[in-house]
Coordinates of C-alpha atoms in Angstrom, one line a residue:
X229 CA 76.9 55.9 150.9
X230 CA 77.9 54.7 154.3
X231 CA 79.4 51.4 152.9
X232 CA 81.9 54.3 150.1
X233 CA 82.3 56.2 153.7
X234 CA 83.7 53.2 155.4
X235 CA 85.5 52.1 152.7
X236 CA 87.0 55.8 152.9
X237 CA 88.1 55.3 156.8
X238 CA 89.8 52.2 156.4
X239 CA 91.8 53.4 152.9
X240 CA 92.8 56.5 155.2
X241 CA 93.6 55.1 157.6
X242 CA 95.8 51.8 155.8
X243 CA 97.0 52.4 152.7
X244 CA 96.5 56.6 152.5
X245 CA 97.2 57.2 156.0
X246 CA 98.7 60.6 157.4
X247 CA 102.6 60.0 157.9
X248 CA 103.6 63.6 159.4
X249 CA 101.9 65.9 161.7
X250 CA 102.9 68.8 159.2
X251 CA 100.6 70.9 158.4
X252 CA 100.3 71.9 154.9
X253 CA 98.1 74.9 153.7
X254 CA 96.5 75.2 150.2
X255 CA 97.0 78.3 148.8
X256 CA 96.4 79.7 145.3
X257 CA 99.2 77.0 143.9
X258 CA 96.9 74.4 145.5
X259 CA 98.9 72.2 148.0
X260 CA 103.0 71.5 147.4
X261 CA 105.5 70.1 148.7
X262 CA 107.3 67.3 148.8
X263 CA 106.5 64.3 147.1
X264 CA 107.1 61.8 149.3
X265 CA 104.7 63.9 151.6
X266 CA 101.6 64.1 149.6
X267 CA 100.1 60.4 149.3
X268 CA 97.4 61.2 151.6
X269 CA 96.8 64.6 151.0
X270 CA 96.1 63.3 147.1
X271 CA 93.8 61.0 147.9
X272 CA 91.9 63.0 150.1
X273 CA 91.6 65.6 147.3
X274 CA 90.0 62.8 145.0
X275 CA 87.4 62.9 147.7
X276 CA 86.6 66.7 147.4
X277 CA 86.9 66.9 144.3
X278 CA 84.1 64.7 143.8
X279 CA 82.2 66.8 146.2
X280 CA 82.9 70.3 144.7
X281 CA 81.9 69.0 141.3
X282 CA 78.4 67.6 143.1
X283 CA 78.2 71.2 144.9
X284 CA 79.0 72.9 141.0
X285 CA 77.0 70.4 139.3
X286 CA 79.7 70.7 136.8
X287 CA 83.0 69.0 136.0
X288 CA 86.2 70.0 137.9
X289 CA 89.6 70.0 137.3
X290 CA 92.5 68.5 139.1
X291 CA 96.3 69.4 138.1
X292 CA 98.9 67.4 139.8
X293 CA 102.2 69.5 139.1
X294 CA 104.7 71.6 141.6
X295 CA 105.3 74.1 138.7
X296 CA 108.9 75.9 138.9
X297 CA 109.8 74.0 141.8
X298 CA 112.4 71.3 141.8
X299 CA 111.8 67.9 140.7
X300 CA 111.5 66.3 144.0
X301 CA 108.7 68.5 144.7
X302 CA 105.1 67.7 143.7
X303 CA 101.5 69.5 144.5
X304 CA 98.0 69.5 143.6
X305 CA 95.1 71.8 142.6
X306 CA 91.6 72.0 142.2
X307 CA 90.6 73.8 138.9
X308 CA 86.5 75.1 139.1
X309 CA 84.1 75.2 136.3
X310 CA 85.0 78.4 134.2
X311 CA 89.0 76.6 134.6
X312 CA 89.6 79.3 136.9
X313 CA 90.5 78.7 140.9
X314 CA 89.5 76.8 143.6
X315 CA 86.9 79.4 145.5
X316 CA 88.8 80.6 148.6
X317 CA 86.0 79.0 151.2
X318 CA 86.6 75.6 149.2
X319 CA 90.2 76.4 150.1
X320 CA 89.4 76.1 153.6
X321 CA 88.0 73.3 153.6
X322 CA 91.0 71.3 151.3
X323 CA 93.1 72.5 154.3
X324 CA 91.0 71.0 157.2
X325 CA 90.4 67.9 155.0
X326 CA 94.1 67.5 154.2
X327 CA 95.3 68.1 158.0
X328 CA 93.0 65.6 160.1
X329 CA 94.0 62.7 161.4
X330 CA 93.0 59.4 159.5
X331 CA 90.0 59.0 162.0
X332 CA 88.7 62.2 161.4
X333 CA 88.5 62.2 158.0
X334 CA 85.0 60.5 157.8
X335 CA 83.9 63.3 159.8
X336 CA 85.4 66.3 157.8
X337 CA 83.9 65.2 155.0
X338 CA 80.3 64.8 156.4
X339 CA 80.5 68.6 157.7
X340 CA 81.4 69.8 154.3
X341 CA 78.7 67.9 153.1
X342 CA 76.2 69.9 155.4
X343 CA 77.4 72.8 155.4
X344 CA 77.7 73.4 151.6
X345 CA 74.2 71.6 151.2
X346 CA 75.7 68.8 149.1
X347 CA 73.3 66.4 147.5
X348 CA 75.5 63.6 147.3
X349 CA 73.0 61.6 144.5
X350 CA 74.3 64.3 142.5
X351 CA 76.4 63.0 139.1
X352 CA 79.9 63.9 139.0
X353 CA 82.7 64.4 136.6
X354 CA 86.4 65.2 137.0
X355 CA 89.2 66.3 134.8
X356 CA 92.6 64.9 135.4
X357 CA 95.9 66.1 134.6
X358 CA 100.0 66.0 135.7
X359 CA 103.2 67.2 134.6
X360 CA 106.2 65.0 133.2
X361 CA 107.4 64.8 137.4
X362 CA 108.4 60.4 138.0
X363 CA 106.3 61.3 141.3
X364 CA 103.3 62.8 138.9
X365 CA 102.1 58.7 137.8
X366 CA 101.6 57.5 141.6
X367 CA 100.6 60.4 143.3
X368 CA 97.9 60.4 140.2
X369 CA 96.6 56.6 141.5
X370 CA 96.6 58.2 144.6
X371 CA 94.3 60.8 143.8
X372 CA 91.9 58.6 141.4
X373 CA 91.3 56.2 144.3
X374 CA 89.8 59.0 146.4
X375 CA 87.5 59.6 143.2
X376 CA 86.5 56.0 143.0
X377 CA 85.6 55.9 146.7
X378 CA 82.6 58.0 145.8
X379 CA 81.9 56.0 142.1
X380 CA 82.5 59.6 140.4
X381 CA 83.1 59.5 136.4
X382 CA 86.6 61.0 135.4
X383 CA 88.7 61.7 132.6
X384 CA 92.5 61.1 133.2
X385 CA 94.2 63.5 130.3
X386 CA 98.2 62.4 131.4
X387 CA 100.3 64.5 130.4
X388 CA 99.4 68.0 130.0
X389 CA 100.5 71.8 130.9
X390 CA 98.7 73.5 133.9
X391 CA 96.9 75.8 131.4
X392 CA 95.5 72.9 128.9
X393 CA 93.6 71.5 131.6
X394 CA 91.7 74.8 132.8
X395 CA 91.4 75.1 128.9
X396 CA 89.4 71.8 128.7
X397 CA 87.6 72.3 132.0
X398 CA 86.1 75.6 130.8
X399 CA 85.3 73.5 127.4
X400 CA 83.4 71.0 128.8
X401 CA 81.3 73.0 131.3
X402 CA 80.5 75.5 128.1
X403 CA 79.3 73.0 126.5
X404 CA 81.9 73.1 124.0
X405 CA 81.6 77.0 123.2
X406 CA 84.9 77.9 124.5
X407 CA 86.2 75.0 122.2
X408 CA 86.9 71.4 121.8
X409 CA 87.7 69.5 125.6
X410 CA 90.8 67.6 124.2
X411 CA 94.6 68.4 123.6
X412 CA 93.8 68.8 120.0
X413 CA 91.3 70.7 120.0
X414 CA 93.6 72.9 121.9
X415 CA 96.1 73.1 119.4
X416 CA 93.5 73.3 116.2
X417 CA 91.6 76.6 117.9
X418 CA 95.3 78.3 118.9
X419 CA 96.9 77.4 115.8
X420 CA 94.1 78.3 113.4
X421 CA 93.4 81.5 115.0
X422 CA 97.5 82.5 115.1
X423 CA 97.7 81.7 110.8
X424 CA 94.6 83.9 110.9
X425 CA 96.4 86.9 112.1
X426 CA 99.3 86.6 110.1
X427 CA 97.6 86.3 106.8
X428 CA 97.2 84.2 104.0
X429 CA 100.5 85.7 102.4
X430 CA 102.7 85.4 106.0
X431 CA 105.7 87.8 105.4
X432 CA 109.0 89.6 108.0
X433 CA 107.9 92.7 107.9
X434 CA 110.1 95.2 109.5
X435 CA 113.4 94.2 112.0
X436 CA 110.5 90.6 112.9
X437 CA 111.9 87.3 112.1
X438 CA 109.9 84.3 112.8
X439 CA 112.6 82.1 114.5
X440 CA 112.1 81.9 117.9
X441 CA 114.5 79.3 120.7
X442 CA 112.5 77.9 123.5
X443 CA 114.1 76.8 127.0
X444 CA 111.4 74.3 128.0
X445 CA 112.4 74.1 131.4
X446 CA 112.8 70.1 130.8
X447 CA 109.1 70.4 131.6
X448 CA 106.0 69.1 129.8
X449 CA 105.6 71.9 127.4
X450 CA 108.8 70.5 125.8
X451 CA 106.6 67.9 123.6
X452 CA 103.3 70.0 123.9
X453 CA 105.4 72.5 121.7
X454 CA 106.5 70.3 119.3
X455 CA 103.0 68.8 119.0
X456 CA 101.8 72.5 118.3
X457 CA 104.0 73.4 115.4
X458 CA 102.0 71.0 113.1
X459 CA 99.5 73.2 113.6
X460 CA 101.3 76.5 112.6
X461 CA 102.4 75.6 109.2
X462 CA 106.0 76.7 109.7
X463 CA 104.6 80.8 110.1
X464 CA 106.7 80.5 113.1
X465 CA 110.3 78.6 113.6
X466 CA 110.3 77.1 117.5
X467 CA 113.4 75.3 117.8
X468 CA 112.9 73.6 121.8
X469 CA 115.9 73.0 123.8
X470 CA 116.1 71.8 127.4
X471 CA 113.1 69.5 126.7
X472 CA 114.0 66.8 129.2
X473 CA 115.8 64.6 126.8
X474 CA 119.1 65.2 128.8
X475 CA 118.5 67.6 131.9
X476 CA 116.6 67.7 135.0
X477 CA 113.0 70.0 135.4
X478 CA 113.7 73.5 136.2
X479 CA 117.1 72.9 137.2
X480 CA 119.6 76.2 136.3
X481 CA 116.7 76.7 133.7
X482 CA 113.4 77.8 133.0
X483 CA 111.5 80.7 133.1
X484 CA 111.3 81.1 137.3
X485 CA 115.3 80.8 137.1
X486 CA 116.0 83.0 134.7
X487 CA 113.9 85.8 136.5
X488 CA 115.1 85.3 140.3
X489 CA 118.3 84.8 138.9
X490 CA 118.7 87.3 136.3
X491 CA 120.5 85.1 134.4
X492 CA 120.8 83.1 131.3
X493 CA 119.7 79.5 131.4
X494 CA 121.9 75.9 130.7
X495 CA 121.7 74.1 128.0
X496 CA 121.2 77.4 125.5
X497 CA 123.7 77.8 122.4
X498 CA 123.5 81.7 123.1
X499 CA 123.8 83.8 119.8
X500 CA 123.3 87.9 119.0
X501 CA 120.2 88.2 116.9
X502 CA 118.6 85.3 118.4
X503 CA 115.0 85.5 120.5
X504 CA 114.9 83.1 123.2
X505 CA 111.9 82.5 125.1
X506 CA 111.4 80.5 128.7
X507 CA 108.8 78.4 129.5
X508 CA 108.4 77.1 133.6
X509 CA 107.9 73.5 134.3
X510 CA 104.4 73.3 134.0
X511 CA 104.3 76.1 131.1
X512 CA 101.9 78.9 133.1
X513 CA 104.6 81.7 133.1
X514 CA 106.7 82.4 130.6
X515 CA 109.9 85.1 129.9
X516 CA 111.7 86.5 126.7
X517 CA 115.4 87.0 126.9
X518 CA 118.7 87.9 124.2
X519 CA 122.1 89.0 124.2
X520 CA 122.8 92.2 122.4
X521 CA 125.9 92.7 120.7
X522 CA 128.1 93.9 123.4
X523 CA 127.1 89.9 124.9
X524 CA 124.7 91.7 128.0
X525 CA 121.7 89.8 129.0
X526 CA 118.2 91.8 128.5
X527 CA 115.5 90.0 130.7
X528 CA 112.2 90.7 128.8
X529 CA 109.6 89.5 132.2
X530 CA 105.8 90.2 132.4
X531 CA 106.0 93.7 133.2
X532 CA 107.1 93.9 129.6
X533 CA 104.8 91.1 128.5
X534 CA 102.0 93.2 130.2
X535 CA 103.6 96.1 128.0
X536 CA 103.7 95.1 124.7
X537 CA 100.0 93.8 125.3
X538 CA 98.5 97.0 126.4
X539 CA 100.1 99.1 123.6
X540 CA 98.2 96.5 120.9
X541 CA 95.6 96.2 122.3
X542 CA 95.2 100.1 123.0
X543 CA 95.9 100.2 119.2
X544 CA 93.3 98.4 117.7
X545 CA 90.3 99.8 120.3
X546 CA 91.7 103.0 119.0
X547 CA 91.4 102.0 115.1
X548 CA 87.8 100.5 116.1
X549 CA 86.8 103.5 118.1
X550 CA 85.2 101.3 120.5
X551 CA 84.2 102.9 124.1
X552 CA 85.5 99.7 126.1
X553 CA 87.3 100.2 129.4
X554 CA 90.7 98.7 128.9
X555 CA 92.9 98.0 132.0
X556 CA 96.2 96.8 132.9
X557 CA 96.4 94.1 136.6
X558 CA 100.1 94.4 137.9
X559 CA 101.3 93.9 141.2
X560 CA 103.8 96.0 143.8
X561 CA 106.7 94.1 142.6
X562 CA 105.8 95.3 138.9
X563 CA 108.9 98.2 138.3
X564 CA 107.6 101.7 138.4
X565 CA 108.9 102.6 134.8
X566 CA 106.3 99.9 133.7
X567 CA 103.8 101.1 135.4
X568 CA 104.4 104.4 134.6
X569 CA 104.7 103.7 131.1
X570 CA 101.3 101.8 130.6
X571 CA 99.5 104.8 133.0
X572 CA 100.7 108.0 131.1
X573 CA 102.2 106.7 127.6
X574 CA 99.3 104.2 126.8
X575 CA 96.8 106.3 128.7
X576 CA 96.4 102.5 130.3
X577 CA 94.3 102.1 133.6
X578 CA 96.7 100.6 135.7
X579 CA 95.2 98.8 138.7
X580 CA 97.4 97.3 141.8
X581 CA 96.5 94.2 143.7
X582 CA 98.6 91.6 146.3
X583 CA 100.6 89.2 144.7
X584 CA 99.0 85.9 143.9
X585 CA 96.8 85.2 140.4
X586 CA 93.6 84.7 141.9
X587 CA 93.6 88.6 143.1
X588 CA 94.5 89.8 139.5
X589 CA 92.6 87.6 137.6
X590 CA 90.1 88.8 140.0
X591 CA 90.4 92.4 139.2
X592 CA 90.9 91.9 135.4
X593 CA 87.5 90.8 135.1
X594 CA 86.2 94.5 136.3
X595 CA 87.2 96.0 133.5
X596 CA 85.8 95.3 129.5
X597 CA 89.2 94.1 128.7
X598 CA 91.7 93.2 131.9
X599 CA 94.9 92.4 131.4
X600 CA 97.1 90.9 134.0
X601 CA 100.6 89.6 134.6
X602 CA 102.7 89.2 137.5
X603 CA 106.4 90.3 136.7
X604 CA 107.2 85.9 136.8
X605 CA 105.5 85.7 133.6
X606 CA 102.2 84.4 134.3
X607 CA 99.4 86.2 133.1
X608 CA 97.3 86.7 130.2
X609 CA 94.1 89.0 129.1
X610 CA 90.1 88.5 129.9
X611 CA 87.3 90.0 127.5
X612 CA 84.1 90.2 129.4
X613 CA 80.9 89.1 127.5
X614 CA 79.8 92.4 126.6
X615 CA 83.3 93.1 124.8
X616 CA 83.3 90.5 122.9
X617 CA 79.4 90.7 121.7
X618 CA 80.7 94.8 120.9
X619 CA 83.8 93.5 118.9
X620 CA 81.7 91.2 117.2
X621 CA 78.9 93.3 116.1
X622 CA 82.1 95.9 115.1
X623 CA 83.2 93.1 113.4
X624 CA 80.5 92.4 111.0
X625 CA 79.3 95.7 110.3
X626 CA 79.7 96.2 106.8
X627 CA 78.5 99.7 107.3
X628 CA 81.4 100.9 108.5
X629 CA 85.3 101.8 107.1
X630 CA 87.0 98.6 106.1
X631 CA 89.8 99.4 108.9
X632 CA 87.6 99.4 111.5
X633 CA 86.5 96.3 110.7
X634 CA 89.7 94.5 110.2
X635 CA 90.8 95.9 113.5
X636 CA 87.6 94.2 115.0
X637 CA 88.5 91.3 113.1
X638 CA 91.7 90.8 115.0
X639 CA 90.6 91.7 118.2
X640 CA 88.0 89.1 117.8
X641 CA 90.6 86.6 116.8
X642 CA 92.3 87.1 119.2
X643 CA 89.8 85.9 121.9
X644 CA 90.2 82.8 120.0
X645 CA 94.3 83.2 120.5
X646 CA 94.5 84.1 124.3
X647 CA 93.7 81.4 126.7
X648 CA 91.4 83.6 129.2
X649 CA 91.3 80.5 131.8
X650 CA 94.7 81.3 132.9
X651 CA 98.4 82.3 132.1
X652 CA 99.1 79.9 129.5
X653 CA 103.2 80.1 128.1
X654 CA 101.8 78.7 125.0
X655 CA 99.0 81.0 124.0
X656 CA 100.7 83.6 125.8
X657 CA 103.9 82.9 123.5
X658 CA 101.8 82.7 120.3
X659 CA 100.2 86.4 121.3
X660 CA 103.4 87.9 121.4
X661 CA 104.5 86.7 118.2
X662 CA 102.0 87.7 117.1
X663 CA 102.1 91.7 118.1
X664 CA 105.6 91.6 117.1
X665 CA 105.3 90.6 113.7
X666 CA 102.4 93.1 113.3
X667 CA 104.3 96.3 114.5
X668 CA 107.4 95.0 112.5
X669 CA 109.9 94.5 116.0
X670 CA 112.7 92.6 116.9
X671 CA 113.0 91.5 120.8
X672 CA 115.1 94.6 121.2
X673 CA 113.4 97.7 120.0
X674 CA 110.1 96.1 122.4
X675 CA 112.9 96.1 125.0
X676 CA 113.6 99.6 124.4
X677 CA 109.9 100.8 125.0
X678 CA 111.0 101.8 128.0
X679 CA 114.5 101.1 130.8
X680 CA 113.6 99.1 133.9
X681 CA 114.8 101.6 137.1
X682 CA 117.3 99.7 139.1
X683 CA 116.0 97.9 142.1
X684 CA 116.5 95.0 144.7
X685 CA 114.7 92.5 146.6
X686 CA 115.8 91.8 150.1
X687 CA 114.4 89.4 153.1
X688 CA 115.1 90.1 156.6
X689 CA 114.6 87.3 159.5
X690 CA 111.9 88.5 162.0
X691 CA 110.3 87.1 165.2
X692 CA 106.8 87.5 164.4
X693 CA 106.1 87.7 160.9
X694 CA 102.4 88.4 162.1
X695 CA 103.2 92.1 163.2
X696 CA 103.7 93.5 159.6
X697 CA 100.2 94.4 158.4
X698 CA 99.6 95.4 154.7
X699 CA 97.2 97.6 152.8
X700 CA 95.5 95.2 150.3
X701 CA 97.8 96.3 147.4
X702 CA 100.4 96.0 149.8
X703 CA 102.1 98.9 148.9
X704 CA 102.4 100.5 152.6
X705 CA 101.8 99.0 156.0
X706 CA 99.1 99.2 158.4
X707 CA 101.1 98.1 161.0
X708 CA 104.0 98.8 162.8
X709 CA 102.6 102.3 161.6
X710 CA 106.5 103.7 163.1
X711 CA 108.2 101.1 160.2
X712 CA 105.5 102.8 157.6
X713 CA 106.4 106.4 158.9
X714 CA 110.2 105.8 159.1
X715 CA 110.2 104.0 154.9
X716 CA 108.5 107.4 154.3
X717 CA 110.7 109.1 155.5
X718 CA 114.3 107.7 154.0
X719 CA 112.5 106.9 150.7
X720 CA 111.5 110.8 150.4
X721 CA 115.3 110.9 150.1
X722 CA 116.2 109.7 147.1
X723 CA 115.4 110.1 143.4
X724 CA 112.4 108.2 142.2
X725 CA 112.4 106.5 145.5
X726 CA 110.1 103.4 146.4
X727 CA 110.2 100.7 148.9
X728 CA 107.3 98.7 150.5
X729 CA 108.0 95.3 152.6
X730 CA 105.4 92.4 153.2
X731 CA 105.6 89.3 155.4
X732 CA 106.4 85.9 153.8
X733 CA 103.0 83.8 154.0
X734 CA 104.9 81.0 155.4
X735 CA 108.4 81.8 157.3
X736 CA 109.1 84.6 159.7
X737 CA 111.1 86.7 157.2
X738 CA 109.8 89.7 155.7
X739 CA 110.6 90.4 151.9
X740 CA 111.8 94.0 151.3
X741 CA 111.4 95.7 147.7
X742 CA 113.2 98.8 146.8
X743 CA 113.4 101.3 143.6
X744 CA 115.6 104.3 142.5
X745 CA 117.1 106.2 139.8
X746 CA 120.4 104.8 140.5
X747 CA 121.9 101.3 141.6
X748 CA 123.7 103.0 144.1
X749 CA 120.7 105.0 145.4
X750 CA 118.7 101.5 145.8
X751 CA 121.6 100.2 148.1
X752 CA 121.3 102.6 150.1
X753 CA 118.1 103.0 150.5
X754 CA 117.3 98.9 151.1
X755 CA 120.1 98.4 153.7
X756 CA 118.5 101.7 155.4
X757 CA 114.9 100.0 155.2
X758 CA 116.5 96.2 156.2
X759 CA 117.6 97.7 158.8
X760 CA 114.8 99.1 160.4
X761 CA 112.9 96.0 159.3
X762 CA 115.5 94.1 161.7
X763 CA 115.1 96.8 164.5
X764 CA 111.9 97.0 164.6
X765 CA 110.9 93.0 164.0
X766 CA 113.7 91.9 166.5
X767 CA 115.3 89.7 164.3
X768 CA 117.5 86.8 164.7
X769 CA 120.4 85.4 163.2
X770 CA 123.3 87.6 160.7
X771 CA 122.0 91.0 159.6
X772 CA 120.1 91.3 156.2
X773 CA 122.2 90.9 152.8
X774 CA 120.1 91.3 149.4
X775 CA 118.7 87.8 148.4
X776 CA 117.8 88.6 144.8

């Protein structure tokens, strides 16, 4: 072991050494950046990777992808045994080990070592993945020669989306219960569970059509769809545009741009009738969009995703008269009329938590069956062991009336449908086809279930970013209790009123987010908050203008 540690120091130090003093933090999208800034930072992450999976005793993944960020950008994150995130102490520690000078690397890695009780004649495994990025291919040698520093076995998949590879990491490390650890085995266990639910004889029922047009972001789900439709036996149409034949990844399209922009993406043929879908660049989030017949743009996000979810699932627990706790994982930035419609139409426990998936997917496990979305799109739904052995047993009973038991049926299909790892824009995709051809709706009557209230989102330049203290749902502030006390007391104003404001994890700028009944009213009422943001956080620079 010391000759693989000196062999570390002098790769650091030469080929891998640190070219910036910058420091970068992993948070829950791992490390990203710039690509031309991540050499080192990669292959230190070889190295603890190969440690975490000694500490797990189990194989980890590794994703090398930026996501919805432009193509010059690149990042990478650690993916633990169950495919779900890096542990937040682990997080820690990829920060110190990413930020140390060449010299101290050596050292770093011998305090992890002891402090996390490593024994380093443990085997090791590691899953390797990356996006269609030209950076992706030599930030991936990168990576794999931190591995090989430590003789660890690995699997390098290529290509793949974010969500295939925490599909095959849970795979392998369930010894294959979850499913088969290999791109097709991906495809065979979504595809054969999604002809399951839509019969032997598929039909249209209702206002459905099965023709669906996919804005693939350029991105790597571009050829993973068109792989996937040999699974689905033409039950469902996908015709992919923006697959990076001709355009750049995630530029003016893609699921991140449509939402922040609010906005229709290039490269569509746009047509009434139609049901476009939008995939990011790593195809984790995902958003539905159409024009109606007066040519207005309907932005269909994961507050509706969450929605539409809730309402089928709430409908076949129902049918099955199960007694499993069934709760819906939303954020603050989720719009009030979708909370309020999963809360008191559903009859939905809705449950509020700060922004980042690791805190939902966190909270979604508390319940029997969690659901979760942020409103990007990213999201999906988590049965716990003991729902799934209760659907099951429902599911077989031949005791009981044959609806219950289909109902069962399809709820326990559709564990085999939803990718429970992690929001996954394919499975995710495939579920909501799904529960709209089963209730019979076209895009527009599930945009109908209920009208967005009008709102903005607004950043103001501060001094200290450090000074704004949140609750954990980071609804209201701890501190400056006067800036709590004072949005109080203007949104008690207006009709339907809500505004909340959070630091930015990384700039001095806090982020503003305000609700009411009227477009008007939420003008108002965000310039009156902005400004006592600005007052209060002695800003710099022009006064605040809404940024989104």
């Amino acid at each position: 072991m010391d000759t693989s540690f000196a062999h570390v120091t002098e790769l650091a130090k030469t080929k891998y050494h640190r070219k910036s003093d910058r420091y970068i933090n992993y948070g829950t999208a791992g490390f990203r950046t710039k690509a031309a800034d991540l050499t080192h930072i990669m292959f230190r992450m070889g190295l603890l990777a190969v440690l975490r999976s000694k500490y797990k005793k189990a194989t980890i993944g590794v994703m090398i992808t930026a996501s919805h960020n432009p193509v010059e950008d690149n990042g990478i994150k650690l993916v633990d045994p169950m495919g779900e995130m890096l542990a937040a102490n682990w997080e820690h520690y990829a920060s110190e080990l990413a930020n140390v000078t060449d010299s101290e690397v050596k050292t770093v890695l011998n305090k992890i070592i002891q402090e996390a009780t490593i024994d380093m004649s443990e085997k090791s495994n590691i899953f390797l993945a990356r996006d269609n990025r030209p950076s992706s291919v030599t930030l991936a040698s990168a990576f794999l020669e931190g591995v090989s520093c430590f003789k660890s076995h690995f699997h390098d998949f290529g290509e793949m989306t974010t969500p295939m590879l925490h599909y095959v990491v849970r795979c392998e490390n369930t010894q294959k219960r979850y499913g088969k650890p290999t791109e097709d085995g991906y495809y065979e266990k979504l595809g054969e569970a999604f002809l399951k639910l839509r019969g032997s004889k598929p039909s249209c029922p209702g206002l459905y059509k099965p023709r669906l047009i996919l804005d693939a972001a350029n991105g790597v789900g571009a050829e993973k769809v068109c792989l996937l439709k040999h699974h689905l036996n033409d039950a469902l149409d996908i015709e992919v545009l923006n697959d990076g034949s001709d355009g750049i990844l995630n530029h003016e399209c893609g699921a991140d741009f449509v939402k922040t922009r609010q906005k229709l993406p290039t490269g569509l043929p746009l047509k009434v009738g139609d049901r476009y879908v939008s995939f990011d660049g790593d195809a984790d989030r995902i958003v539905y969009f159409y024009i109606d017949k007066n040519s207005k743009f309907h932005l269909l996000d994961g507050d509706k995703i969450a929605c539409l979810v809730a309402k089928y699932l709430k409908d076949l627990l129902n049918t099955c008269e199960l007694d499993l706790k069934l709760g819906n994982v939303l954020t603050a930035y989720s719009n009030g009329s979708a909370k309020e419609y999963i809360s008191k139409t559903l009859g939905v426990d809705v449950a509020c938590t700060p922004t980042g998936v690791k805190h939902l997917h966190h909270k979604a496990t508390e319940y029997d069956i969690g659901i979760y979305f942020e409103a990007n799109g990213h999201g999906t739904v988590i049965f716990s062991g003991h729902a799934e052995d209760v659907i099951l047993n429902t599911a077989g009973n031949t005791e009981l009336p044959i609806e219950k038991r289909v109902a069962a049926q399809k709820l326990c299909t559709l564990v085999d449908l939803i990718n429970q790892a992690v929001g996954d824009s394919i499975s995710d995709m495939l579920l909501i086809e799904t529960i709209l051809h089963s209730l019979g709706w076209d895009v527009e009557k599930w945009s109908n279930i209920y009208q967005d209230r009008p709102y903005s989102l607004c950043q103001v330049k501060v001094k200290d970013k450090s000074i704004f203290k949140t609750t954990f749902d980071e609804q209201r502030l701890i501190e400056p209790k006067e800036l709590q006390d004072a949005i109080d007391e203007l949104v008690a104003k207006y009709t339907e009123g809500r505004s909340f404001v959070r630091a930015s994890g990384t700039e001095d700028i806090v982020r503003v987010y305000t609700e009411a009944k009227s477009l008007d009213e939420v003008k108002q009422l965000s310039f009156a908050v902005c400004e006592k943001v600005y007052d209060i956080g002695h800003g710099v620079g022009d006064r605040p203008v809404r940024s989104a």
